[in-house]
mmCIF file of C-alpha atoms in Angstrom:
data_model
loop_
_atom_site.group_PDB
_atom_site.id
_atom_site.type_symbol
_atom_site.label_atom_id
_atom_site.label_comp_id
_atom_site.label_asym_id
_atom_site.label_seq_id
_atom_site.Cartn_x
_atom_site.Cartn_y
_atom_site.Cartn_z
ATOM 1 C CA UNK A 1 0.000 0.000 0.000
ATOM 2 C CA UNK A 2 2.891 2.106 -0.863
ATOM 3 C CA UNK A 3 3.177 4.956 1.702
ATOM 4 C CA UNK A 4 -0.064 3.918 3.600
ATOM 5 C CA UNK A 5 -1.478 7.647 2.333
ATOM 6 C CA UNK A 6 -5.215 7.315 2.122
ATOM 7 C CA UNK A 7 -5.231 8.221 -1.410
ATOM 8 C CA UNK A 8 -2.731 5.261 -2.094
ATOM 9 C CA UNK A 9 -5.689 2.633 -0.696
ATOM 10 C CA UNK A 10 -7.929 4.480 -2.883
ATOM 11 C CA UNK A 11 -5.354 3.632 -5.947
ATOM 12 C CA UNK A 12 -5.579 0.010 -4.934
ATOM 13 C CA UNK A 13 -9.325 -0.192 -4.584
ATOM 14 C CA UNK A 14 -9.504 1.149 -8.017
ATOM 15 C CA UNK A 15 -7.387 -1.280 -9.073
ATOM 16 C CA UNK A 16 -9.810 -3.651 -7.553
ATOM 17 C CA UNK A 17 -7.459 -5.220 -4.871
ATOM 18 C CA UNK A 18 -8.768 -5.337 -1.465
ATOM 19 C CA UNK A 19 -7.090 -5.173 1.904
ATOM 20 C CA UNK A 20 -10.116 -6.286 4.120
ATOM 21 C CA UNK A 21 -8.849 -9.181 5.816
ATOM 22 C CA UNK A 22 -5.109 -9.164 5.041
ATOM 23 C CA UNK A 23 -1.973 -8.083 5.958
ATOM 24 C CA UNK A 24 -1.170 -4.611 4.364
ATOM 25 C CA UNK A 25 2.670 -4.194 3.786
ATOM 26 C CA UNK A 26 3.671 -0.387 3.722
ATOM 27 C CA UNK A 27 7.097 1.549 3.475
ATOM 28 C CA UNK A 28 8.057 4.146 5.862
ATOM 29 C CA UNK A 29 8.395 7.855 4.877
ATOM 30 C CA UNK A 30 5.864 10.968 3.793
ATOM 31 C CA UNK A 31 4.014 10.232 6.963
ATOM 32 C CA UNK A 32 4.301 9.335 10.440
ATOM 33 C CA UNK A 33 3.735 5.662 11.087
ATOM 34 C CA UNK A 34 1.327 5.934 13.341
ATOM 35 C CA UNK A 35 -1.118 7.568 10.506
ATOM 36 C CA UNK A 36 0.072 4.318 8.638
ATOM 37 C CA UNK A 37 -1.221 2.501 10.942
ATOM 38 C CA UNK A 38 -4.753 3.730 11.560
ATOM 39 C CA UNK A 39 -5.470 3.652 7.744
ATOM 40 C CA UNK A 40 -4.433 0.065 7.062
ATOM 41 C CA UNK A 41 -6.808 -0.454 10.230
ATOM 42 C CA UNK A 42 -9.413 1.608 8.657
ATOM 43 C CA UNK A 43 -9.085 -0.186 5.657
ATOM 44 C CA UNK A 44 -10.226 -3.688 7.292
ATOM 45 C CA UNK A 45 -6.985 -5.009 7.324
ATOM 46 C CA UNK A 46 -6.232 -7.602 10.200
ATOM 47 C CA UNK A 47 -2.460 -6.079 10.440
ATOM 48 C CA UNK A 48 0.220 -4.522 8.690
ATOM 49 C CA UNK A 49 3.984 -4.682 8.078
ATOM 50 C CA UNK A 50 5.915 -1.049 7.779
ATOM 51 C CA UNK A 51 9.317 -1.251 6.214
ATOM 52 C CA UNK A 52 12.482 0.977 5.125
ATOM 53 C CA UNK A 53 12.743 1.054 1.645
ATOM 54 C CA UNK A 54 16.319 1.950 0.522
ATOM 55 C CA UNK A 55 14.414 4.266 -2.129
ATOM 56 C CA UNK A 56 14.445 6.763 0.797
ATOM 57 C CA UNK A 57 16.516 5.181 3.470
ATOM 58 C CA UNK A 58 19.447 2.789 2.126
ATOM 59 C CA UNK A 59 21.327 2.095 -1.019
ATOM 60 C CA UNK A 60 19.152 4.872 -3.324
ATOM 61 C CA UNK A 61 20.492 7.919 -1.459
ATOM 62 C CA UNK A 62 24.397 6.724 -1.265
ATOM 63 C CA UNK A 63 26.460 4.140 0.805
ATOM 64 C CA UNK A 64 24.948 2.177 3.829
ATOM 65 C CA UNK A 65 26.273 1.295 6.898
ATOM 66 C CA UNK A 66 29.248 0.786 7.704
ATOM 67 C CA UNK A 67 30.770 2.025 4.713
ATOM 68 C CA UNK A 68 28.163 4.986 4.735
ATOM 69 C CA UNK A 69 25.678 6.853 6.971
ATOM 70 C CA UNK A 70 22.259 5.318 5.282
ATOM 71 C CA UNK A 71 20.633 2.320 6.553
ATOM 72 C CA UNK A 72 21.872 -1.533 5.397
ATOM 73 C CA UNK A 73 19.568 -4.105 4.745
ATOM 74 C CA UNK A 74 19.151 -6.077 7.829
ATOM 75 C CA UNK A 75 18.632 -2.427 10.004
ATOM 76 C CA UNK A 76 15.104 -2.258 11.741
ATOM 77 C CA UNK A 77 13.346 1.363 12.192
ATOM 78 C CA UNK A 78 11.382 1.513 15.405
ATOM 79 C CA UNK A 79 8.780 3.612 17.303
ATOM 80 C CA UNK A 80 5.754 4.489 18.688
ATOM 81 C CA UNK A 81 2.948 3.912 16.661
ATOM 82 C CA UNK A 82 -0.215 5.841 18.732
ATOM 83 C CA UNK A 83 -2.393 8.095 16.830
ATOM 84 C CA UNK A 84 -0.996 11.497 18.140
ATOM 85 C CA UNK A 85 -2.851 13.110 15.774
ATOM 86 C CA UNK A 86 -5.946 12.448 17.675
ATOM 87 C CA UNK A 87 -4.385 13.197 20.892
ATOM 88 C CA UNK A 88 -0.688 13.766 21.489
ATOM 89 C CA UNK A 89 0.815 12.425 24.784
ATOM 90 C CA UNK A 90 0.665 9.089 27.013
ATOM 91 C CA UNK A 91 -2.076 7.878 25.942
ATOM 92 C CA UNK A 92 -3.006 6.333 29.777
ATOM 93 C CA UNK A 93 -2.651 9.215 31.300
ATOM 94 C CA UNK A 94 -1.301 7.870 34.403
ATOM 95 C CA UNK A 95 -0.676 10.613 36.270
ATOM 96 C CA UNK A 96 -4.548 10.775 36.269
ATOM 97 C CA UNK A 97 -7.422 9.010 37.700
ATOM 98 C CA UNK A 98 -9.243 6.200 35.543
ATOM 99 C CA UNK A 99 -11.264 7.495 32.538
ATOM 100 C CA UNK A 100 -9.765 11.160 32.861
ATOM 101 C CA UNK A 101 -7.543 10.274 29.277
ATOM 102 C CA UNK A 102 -11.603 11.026 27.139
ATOM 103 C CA UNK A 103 -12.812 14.005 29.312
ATOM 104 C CA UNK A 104 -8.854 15.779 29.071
ATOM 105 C CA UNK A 105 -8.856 15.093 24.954
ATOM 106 C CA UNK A 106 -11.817 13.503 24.040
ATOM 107 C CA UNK A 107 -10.692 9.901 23.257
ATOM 108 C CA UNK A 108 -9.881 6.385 25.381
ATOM 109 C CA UNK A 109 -6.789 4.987 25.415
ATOM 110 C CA UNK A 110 -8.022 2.178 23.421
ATOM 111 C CA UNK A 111 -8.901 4.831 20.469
ATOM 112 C CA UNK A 112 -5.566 5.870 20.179
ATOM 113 C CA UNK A 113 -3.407 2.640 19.946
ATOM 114 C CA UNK A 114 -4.071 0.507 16.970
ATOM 115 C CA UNK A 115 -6.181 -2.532 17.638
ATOM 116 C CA UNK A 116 -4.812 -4.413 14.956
ATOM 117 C CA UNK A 117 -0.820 -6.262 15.130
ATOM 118 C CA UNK A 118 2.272 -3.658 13.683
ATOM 119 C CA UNK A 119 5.206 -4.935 13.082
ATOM 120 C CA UNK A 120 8.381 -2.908 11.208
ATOM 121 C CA UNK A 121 10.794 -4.395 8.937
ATOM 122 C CA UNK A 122 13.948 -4.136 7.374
ATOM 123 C CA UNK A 123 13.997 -4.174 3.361
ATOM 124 C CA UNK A 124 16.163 -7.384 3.375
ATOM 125 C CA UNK A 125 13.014 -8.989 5.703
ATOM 126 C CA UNK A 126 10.568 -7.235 3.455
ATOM 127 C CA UNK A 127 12.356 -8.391 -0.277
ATOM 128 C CA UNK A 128 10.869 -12.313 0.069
ATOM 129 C CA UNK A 129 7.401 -10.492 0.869
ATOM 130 C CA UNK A 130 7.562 -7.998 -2.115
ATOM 131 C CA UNK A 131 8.233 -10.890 -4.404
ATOM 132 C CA UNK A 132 5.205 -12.607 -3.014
ATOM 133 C CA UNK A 133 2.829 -10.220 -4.561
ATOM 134 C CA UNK A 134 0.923 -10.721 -7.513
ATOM 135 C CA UNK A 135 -1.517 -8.738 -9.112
ATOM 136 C CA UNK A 136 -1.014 -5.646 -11.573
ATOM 137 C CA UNK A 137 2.189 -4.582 -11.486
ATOM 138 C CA UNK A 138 2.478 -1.108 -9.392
ATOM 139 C CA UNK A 139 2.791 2.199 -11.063
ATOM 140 C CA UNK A 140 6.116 4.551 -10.269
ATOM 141 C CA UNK A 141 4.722 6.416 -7.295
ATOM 142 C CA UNK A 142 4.632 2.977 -5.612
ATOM 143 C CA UNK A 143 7.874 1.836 -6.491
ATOM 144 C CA UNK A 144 11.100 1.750 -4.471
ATOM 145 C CA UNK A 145 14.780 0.538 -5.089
ATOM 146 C CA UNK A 146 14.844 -3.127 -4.208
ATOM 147 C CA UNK A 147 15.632 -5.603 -7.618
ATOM 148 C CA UNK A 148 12.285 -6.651 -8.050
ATOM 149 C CA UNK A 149 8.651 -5.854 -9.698
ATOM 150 C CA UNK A 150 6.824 -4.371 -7.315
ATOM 151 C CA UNK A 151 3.152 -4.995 -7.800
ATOM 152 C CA UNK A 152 0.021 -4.507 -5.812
ATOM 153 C CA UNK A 153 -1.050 -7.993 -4.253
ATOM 154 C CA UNK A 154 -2.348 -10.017 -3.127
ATOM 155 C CA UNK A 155 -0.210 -12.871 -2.985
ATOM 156 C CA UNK A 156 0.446 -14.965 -5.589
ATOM 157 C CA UNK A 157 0.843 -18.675 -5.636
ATOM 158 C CA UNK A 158 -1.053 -19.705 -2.366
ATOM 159 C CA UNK A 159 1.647 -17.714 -0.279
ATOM 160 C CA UNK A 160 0.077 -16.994 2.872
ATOM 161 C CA UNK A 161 1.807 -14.850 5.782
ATOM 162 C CA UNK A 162 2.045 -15.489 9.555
ATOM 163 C CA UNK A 163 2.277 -11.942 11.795
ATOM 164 C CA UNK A 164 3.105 -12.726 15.288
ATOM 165 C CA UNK A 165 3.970 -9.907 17.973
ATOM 166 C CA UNK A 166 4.549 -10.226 21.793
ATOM 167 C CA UNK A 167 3.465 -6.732 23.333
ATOM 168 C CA UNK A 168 3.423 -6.131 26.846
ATOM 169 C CA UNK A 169 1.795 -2.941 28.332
ATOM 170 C CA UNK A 170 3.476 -1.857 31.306
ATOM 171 C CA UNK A 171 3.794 2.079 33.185
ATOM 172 C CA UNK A 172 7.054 2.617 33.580
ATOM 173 C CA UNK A 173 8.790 6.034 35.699
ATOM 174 C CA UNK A 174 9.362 9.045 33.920
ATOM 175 C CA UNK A 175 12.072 11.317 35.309
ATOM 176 C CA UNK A 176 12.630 14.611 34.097
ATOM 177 C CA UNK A 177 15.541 16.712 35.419
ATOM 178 C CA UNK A 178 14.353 20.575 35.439
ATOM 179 C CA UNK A 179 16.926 23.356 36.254
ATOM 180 C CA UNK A 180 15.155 26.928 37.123
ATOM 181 C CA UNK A 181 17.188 30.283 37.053
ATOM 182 C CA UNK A 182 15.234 32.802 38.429
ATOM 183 C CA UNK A 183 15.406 36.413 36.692
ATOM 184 C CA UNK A 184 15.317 39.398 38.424
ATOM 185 C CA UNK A 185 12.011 40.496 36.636
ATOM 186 C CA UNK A 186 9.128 40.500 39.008
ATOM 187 C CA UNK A 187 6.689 37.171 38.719
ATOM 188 C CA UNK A 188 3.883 39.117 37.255
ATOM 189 C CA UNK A 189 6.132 40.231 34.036
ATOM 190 C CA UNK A 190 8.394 37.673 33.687
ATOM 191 C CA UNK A 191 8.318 35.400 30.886
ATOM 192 C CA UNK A 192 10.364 32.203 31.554
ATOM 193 C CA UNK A 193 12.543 31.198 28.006
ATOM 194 C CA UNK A 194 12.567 27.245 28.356
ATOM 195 C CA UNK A 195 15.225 25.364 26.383
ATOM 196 C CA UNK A 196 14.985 21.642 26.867
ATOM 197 C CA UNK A 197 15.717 18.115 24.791
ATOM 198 C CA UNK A 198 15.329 14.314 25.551
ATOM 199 C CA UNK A 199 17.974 12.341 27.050
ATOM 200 C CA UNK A 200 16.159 8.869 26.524
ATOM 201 C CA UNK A 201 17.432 6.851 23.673
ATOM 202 C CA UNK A 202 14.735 4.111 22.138
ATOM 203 C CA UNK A 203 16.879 0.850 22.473
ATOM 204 C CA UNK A 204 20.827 0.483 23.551
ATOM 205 C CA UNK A 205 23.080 1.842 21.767
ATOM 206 C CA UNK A 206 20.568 4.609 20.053
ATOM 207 C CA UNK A 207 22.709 7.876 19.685
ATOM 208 C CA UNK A 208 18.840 9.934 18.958
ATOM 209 C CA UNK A 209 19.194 12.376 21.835
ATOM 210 C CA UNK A 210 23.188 12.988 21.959
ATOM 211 C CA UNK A 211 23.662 15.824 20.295
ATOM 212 C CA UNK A 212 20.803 18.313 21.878
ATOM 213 C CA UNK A 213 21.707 16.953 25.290
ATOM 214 C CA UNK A 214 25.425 17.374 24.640
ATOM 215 C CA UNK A 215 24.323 21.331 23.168
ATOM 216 C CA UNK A 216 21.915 21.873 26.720
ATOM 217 C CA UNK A 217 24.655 20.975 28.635
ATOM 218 C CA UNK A 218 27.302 22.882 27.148
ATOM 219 C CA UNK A 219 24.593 25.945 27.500
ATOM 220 C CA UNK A 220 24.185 24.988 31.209
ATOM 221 C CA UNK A 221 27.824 24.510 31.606
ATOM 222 C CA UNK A 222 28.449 28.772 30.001
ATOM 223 C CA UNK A 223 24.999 30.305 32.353
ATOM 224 C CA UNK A 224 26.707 28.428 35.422
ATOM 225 C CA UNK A 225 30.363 30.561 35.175
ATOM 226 C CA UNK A 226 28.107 33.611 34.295
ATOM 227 C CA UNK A 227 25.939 32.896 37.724
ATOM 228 C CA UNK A 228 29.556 32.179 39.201
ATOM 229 C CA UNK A 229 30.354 35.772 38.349
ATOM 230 C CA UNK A 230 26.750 37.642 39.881
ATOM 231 C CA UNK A 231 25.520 37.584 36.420
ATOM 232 C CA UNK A 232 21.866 37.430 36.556
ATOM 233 C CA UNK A 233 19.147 37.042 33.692
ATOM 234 C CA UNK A 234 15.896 39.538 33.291
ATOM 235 C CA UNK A 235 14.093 36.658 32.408
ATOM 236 C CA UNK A 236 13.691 33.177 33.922
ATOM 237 C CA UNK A 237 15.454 30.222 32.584
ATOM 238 C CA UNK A 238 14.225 26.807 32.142
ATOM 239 C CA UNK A 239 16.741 24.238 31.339
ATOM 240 C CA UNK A 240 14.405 20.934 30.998
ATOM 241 C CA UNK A 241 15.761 17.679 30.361
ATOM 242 C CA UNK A 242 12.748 15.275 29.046
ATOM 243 C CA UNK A 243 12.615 11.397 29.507
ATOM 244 C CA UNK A 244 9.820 9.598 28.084
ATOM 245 C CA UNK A 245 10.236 11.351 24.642
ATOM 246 C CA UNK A 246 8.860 8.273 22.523
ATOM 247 C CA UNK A 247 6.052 7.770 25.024
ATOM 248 C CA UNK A 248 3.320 4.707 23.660
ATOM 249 C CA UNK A 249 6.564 3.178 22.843
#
């Protein structure tokens, strides 16, 4: 279903394939996944696979990793997939009482988490799936890099596919570190200037959050001598470090 754009499940009902019932098998970029997401599960589908194409993120923009900067074949892209265009934020709301999460933004937690299985993939996982496909072949817009016709399903040859996923939902901590410097306007006019990034990184060894937190802290490090020195600011300063950036995640 090419980018998983609502207009590109139109050009496959025109076509006269159906997802109702199967597994729809999307490529990441144009849109946030999580918009991906709810229109395969709009569609009727029963789940659907997102993967990195190297049309946008491998071998078609220059050399992949380790030899380059853009993603290899076997390299996974994660993250939350929530419908934060509904409703940004946890979508629990734990830090409030049951059933608060509909009267704060006008939607249960269950309407903004897909009901339906999500899995990502990388494009060498997605290849032997791609190849499945029968049906007309796909025009350009839905065509990436890998060697192979792309075409718009459903599966040719009796191939049948198998999604599995083991989710647990668990409320975990979230520990932001906020550092205040009060100006010297009074409360009434003072308008606080709040500078902030995430530390948290999405799985070990993620470098997402380095180089804002590394920036923050050299800022913190430069307002510190200044304070050092009876230097003191009209206007509050907020230096906020977030955790819990990729929250649903």
């Amino acid at each position: 279903a090419n980018y998983g754009f609502p207009e590109d499940f139109d050009a496959l009902q025109a076509s006269g394939v159906s997802v109702e019932g199967a597994i729809v098998l999307m490529r990441y970029g144009k849109c946030f996944r999580g918009l991906k997401a709810r229109n395969a599960e709009g569609r009727g589908a029963v789940a659907a696979l997102i993967y990195s194409d190297p049309a946008e993120d491998g071998f078609g923009q220059g050399s992949v990793y380790p030899e380059g900067p853009w993603r290899p074949p076997s390299s996974v892209q994660r993250g939350s997939i929530q419908f934060i265009s509904l409703c940004p934020g946890d979508p629990s709301r734990a830090y409030l009482p049951a059933g608060a999460s509909e009267e704060l933004c006008g939607y249960s937690q269950s309407q903004l988490i897909p009901t339906i299985p999500v899995l990502p993939l990388s494009y060498a996982d997605a290849a032997p799936l791609l190849r499945s496909l029968g049906g007309p072949e796909a025009p350009a817009p839905f065509r990436g890099a890998l060697n192979l016709t792309y075409r718009l399903g459903p599966s040719a040859g009796g191939v049948r596919a198998r999604l599995a996923v083991r989710n647990r939902f668990e409320k975990g901590p979230v520990w932001n570190v906020i550092a205040t410097l009060r100006g010297t306007l009074p409360e009434a006019e003072d308008q606080p200037i709040l500078l902030g990034n995430h530390r948290d990184a999405w799985v070990y060894g993620a470098a997402d959050p380095n180089s804002g937190t590394s920036q923050m802290l050299e800022v913190a490090k430069g307002l510190g001598a200044l304070l050092k020195r009876g230097w003191r600011p009209r206007r509050s300063i907020v230096l906020c470090s977030w955790s819990g950036e990729e929250y649903g995640f």
